mmCIF file of C-alpha atoms in Angstrom:
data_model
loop_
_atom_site.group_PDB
_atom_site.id
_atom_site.type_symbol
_atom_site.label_atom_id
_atom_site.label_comp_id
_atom_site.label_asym_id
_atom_site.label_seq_id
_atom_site.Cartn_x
_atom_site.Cartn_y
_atom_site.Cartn_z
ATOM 1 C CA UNK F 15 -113.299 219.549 150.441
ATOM 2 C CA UNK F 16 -116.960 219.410 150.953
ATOM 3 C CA UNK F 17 -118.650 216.086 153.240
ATOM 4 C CA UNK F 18 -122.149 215.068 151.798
ATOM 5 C CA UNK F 19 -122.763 213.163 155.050
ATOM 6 C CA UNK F 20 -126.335 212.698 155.645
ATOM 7 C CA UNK F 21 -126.305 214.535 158.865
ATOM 8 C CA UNK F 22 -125.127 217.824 156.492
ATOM 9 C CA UNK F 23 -127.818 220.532 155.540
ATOM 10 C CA UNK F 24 -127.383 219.626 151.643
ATOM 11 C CA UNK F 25 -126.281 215.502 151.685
ATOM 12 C CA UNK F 26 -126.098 212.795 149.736
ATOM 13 C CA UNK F 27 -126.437 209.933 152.487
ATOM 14 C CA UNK F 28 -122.685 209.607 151.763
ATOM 15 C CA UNK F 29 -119.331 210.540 150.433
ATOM 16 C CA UNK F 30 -118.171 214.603 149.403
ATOM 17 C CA UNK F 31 -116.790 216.349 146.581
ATOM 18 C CA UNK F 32 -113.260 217.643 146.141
ATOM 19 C CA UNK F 33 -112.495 221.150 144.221
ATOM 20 C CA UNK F 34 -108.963 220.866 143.026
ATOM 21 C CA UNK F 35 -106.663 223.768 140.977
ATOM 22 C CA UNK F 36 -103.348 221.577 141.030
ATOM 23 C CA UNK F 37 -103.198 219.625 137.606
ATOM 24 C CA UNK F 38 -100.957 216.884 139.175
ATOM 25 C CA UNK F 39 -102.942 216.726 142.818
ATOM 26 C CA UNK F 40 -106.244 216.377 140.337
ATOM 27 C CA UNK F 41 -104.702 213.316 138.307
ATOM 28 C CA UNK F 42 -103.595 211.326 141.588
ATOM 29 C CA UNK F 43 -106.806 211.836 143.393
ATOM 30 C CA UNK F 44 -108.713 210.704 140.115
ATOM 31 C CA UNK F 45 -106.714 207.747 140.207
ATOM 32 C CA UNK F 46 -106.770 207.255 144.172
ATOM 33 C CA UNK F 47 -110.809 207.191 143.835
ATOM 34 C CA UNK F 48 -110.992 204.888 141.205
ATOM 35 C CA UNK F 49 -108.613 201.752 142.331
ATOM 36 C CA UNK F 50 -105.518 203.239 140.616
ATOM 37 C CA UNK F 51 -106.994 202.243 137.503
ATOM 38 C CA UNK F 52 -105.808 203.975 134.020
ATOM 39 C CA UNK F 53 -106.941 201.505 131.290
ATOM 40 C CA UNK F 54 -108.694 198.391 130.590
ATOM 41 C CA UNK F 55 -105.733 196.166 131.674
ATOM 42 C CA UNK F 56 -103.190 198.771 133.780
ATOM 43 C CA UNK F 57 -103.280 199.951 137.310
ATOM 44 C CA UNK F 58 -100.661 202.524 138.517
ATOM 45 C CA UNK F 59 -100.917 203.146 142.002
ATOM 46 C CA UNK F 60 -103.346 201.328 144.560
ATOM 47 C CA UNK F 61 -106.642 202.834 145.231
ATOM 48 C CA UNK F 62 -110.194 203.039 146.501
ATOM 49 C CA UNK F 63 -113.608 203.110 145.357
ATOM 50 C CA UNK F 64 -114.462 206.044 146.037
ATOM 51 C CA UNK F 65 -116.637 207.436 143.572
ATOM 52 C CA UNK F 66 -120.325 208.800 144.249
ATOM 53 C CA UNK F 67 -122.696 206.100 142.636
ATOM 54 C CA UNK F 68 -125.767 206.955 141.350
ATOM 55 C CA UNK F 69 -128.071 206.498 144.093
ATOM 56 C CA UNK F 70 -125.727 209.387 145.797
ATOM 57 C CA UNK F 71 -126.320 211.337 143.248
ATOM 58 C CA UNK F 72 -129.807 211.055 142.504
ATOM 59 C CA UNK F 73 -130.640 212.233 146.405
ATOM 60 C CA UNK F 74 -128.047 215.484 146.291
ATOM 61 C CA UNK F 75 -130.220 216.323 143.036
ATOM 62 C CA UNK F 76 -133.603 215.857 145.087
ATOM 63 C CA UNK F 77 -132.042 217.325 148.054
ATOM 64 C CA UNK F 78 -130.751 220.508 145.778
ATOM 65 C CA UNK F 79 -133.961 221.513 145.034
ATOM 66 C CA UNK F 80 -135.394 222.056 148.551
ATOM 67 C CA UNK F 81 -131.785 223.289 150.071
ATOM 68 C CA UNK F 82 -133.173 226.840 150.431
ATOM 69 C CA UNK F 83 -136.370 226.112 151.824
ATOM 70 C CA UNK F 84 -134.404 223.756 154.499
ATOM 71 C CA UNK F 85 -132.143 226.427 155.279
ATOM 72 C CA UNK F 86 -135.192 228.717 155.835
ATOM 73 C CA UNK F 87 -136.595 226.649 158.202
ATOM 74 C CA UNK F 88 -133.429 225.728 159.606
ATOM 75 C CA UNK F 89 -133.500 229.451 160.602
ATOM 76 C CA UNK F 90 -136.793 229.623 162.062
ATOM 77 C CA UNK F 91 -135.926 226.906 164.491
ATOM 78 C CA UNK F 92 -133.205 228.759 165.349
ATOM 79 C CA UNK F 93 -134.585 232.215 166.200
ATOM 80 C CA UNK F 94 -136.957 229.956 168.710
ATOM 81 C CA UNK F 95 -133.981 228.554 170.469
ATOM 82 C CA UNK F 96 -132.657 231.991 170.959
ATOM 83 C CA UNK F 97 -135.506 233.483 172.006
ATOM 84 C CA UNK F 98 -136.669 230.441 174.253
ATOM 85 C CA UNK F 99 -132.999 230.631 175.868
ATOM 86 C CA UNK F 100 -131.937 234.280 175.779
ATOM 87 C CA UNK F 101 -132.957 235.132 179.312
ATOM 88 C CA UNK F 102 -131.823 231.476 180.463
ATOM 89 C CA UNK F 103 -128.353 232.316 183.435
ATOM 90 C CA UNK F 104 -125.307 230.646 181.690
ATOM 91 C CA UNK F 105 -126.301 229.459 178.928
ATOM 92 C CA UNK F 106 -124.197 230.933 175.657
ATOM 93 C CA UNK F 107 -125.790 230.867 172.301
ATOM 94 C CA UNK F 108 -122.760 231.021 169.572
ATOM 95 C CA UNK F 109 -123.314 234.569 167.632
ATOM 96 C CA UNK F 110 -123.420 234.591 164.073
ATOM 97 C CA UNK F 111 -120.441 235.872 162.172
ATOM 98 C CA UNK F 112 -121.075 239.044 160.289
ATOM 99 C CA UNK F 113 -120.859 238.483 156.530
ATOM 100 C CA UNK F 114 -121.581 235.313 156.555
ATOM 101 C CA UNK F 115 -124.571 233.315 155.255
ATOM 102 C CA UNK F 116 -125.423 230.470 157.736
ATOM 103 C CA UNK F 117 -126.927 227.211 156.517
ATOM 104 C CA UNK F 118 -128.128 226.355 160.382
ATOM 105 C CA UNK F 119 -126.586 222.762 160.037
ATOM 106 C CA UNK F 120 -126.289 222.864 164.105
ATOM 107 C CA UNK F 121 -127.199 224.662 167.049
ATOM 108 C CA UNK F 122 -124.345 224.973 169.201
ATOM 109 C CA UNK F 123 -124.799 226.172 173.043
ATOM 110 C CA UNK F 124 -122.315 226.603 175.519
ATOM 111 C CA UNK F 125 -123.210 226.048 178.870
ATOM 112 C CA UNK F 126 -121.304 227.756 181.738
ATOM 113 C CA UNK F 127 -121.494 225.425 184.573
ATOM 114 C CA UNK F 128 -120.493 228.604 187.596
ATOM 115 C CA UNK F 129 -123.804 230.801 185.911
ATOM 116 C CA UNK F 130 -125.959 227.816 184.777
ATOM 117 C CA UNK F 131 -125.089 225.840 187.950
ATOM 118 C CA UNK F 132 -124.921 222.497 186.776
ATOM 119 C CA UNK F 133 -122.425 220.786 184.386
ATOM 120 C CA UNK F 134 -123.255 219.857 180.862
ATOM 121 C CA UNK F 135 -123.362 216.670 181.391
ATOM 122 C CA UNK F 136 -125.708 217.105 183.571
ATOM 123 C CA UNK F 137 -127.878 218.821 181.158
ATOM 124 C CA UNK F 138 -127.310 216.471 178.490
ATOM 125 C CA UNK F 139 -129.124 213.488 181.403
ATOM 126 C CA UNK F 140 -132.107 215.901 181.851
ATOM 127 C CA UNK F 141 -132.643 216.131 178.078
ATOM 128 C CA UNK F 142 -132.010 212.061 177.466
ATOM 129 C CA UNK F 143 -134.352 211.689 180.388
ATOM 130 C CA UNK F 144 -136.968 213.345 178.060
ATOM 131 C CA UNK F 145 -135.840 211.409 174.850
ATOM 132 C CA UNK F 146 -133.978 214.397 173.456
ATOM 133 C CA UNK F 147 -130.474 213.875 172.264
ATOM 134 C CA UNK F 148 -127.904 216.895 171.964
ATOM 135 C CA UNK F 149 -124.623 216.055 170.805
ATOM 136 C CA UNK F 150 -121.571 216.922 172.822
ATOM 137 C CA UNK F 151 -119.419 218.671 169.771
ATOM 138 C CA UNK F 152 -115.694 218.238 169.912
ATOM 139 C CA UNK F 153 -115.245 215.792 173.333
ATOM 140 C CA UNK F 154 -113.132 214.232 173.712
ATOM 141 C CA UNK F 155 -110.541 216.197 172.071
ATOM 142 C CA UNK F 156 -108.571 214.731 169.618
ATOM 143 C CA UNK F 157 -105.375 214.910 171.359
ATOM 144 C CA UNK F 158 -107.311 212.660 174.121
ATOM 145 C CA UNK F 159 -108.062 209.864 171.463
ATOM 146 C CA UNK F 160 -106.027 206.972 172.958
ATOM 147 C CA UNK F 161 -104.928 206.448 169.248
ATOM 148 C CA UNK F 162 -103.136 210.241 169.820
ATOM 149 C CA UNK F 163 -102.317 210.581 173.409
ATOM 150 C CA UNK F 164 -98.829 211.622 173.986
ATOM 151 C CA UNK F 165 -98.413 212.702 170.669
ATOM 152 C CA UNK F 166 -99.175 216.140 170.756
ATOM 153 C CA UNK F 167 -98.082 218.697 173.574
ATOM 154 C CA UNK F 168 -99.733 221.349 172.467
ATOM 155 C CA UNK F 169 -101.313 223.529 175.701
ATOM 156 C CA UNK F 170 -104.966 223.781 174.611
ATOM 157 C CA UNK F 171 -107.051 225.863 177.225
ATOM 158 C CA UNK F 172 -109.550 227.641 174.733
ATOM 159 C CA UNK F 173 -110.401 224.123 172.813
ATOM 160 C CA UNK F 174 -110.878 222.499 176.140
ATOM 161 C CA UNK F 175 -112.607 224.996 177.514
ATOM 162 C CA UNK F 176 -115.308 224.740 174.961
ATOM 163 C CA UNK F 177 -114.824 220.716 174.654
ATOM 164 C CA UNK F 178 -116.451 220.613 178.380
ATOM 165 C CA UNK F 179 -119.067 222.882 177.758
ATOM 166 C CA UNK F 180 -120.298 222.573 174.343
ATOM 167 C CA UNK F 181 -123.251 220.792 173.168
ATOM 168 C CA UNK F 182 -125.366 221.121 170.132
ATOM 169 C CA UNK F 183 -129.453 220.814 170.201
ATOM 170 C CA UNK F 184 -131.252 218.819 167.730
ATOM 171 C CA UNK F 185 -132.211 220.647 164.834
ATOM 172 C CA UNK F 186 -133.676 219.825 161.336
ATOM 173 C CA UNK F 187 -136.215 221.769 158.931
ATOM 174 C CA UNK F 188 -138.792 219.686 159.890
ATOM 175 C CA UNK F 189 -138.610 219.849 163.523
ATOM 176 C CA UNK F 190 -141.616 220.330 165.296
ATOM 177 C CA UNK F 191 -141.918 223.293 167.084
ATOM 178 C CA UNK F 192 -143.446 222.024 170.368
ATOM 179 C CA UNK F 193 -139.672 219.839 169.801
ATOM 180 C CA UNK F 194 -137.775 223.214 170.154
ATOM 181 C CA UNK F 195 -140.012 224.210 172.949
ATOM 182 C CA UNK F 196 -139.564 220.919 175.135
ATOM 183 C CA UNK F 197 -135.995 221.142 174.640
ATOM 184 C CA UNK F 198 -135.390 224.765 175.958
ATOM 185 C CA UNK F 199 -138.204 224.068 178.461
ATOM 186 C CA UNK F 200 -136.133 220.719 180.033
ATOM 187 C CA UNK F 201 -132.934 223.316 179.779
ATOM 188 C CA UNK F 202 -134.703 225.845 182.278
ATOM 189 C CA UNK F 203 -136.005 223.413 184.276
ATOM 190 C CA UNK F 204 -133.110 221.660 184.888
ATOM 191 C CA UNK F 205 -131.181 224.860 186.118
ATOM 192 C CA UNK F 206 -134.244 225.695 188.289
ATOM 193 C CA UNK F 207 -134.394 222.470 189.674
ATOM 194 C CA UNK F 208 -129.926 222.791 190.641
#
């Protein structure tokens, strides 16, 4: 399953493609996406529209032709964050994984609140202050969604760990970089300042 979100790397404003071996699972989702419908006058099952329209389409072809120089971009934005925050106390950029080929769709940092001295949150107000808006990745946990408390009991110390700590810096290809700077510059600063 593949999103197409328009905060994705490659995107289509919208919507996602599905890559399916299972004859049967292929026939029901075909029918799921496209109201259940199976002929001019019959409907099977109930459905959705779910189908990519045209306009979709058009901007994942336009989008397909600059993916690589995005994703080289992407990079260089990403080798200043490191270097702007590599001597910075507490502060955790995620490594790459070896074999893999990264597409730089976010810049995760983890920020370690006993090194750093302040909380993330706190970091997250100095940046806002300066009109720059991280993202705080995977808080609240999903167990903690009203709609799922209580149903779960699983003992999650690892996920919550990161949940609390975790926050991702803007990034896109065409990011200034004097954007990159501020941000790692309002980082320092605001563990100086503690």
């Amino acid at each position: 399953m593949f999103s197409f979100h328009a905060t994705k790397v490659f995107h289509t404003i919208e919507g996602g493609a599905l890559t399916i071996r299972n004859a049967d699972l292929e026939q029901d989702l075909n029918l799921s996406k496209n109201f259940g419908i199976v002929g001019p006058e019959q409907v099977r099952s109930v459905g959705a529209n779910a189908k990519m329209n045209e306009m979709q389409a058009l901007m994942g072809l336009i989008n397909l032709r600059y993916i690589e120089q995005e994703i080289a971009s992407r990079s260089a934005k990403v080798a200043a964050y490191r270097a702007l925050l590599a001597r910075a106390p507490g502060i955790r950029c995620l490594d790459q994984p070896a074999g893999v080929k990264a597409n730089f769709a976010y810049f995760p940092i983890l920020i370690d609140e006993a090194e750093y001295g302040i909380a993330r949150d706190q970091v997250v107000g100095a940046l806002a202050a300066h009109n720059i808006h991280p993202r705080k990745y995977f808080h609240p946990l999903i167990p903690d969604y009203a709609c799922y408390r209580g149903r779960f009991s699983a003992d999650l110390p690892v996920a919550r760990y990161v949940a609390d700590r975790v926050i991702t810096l803007p990034l896109w290809g065409g990011m200034p970089d004097e954007a990159v700077e501020q941000t790692c510059r309002v980082i320092c600063e605001a563990h100086r300042r503690r």
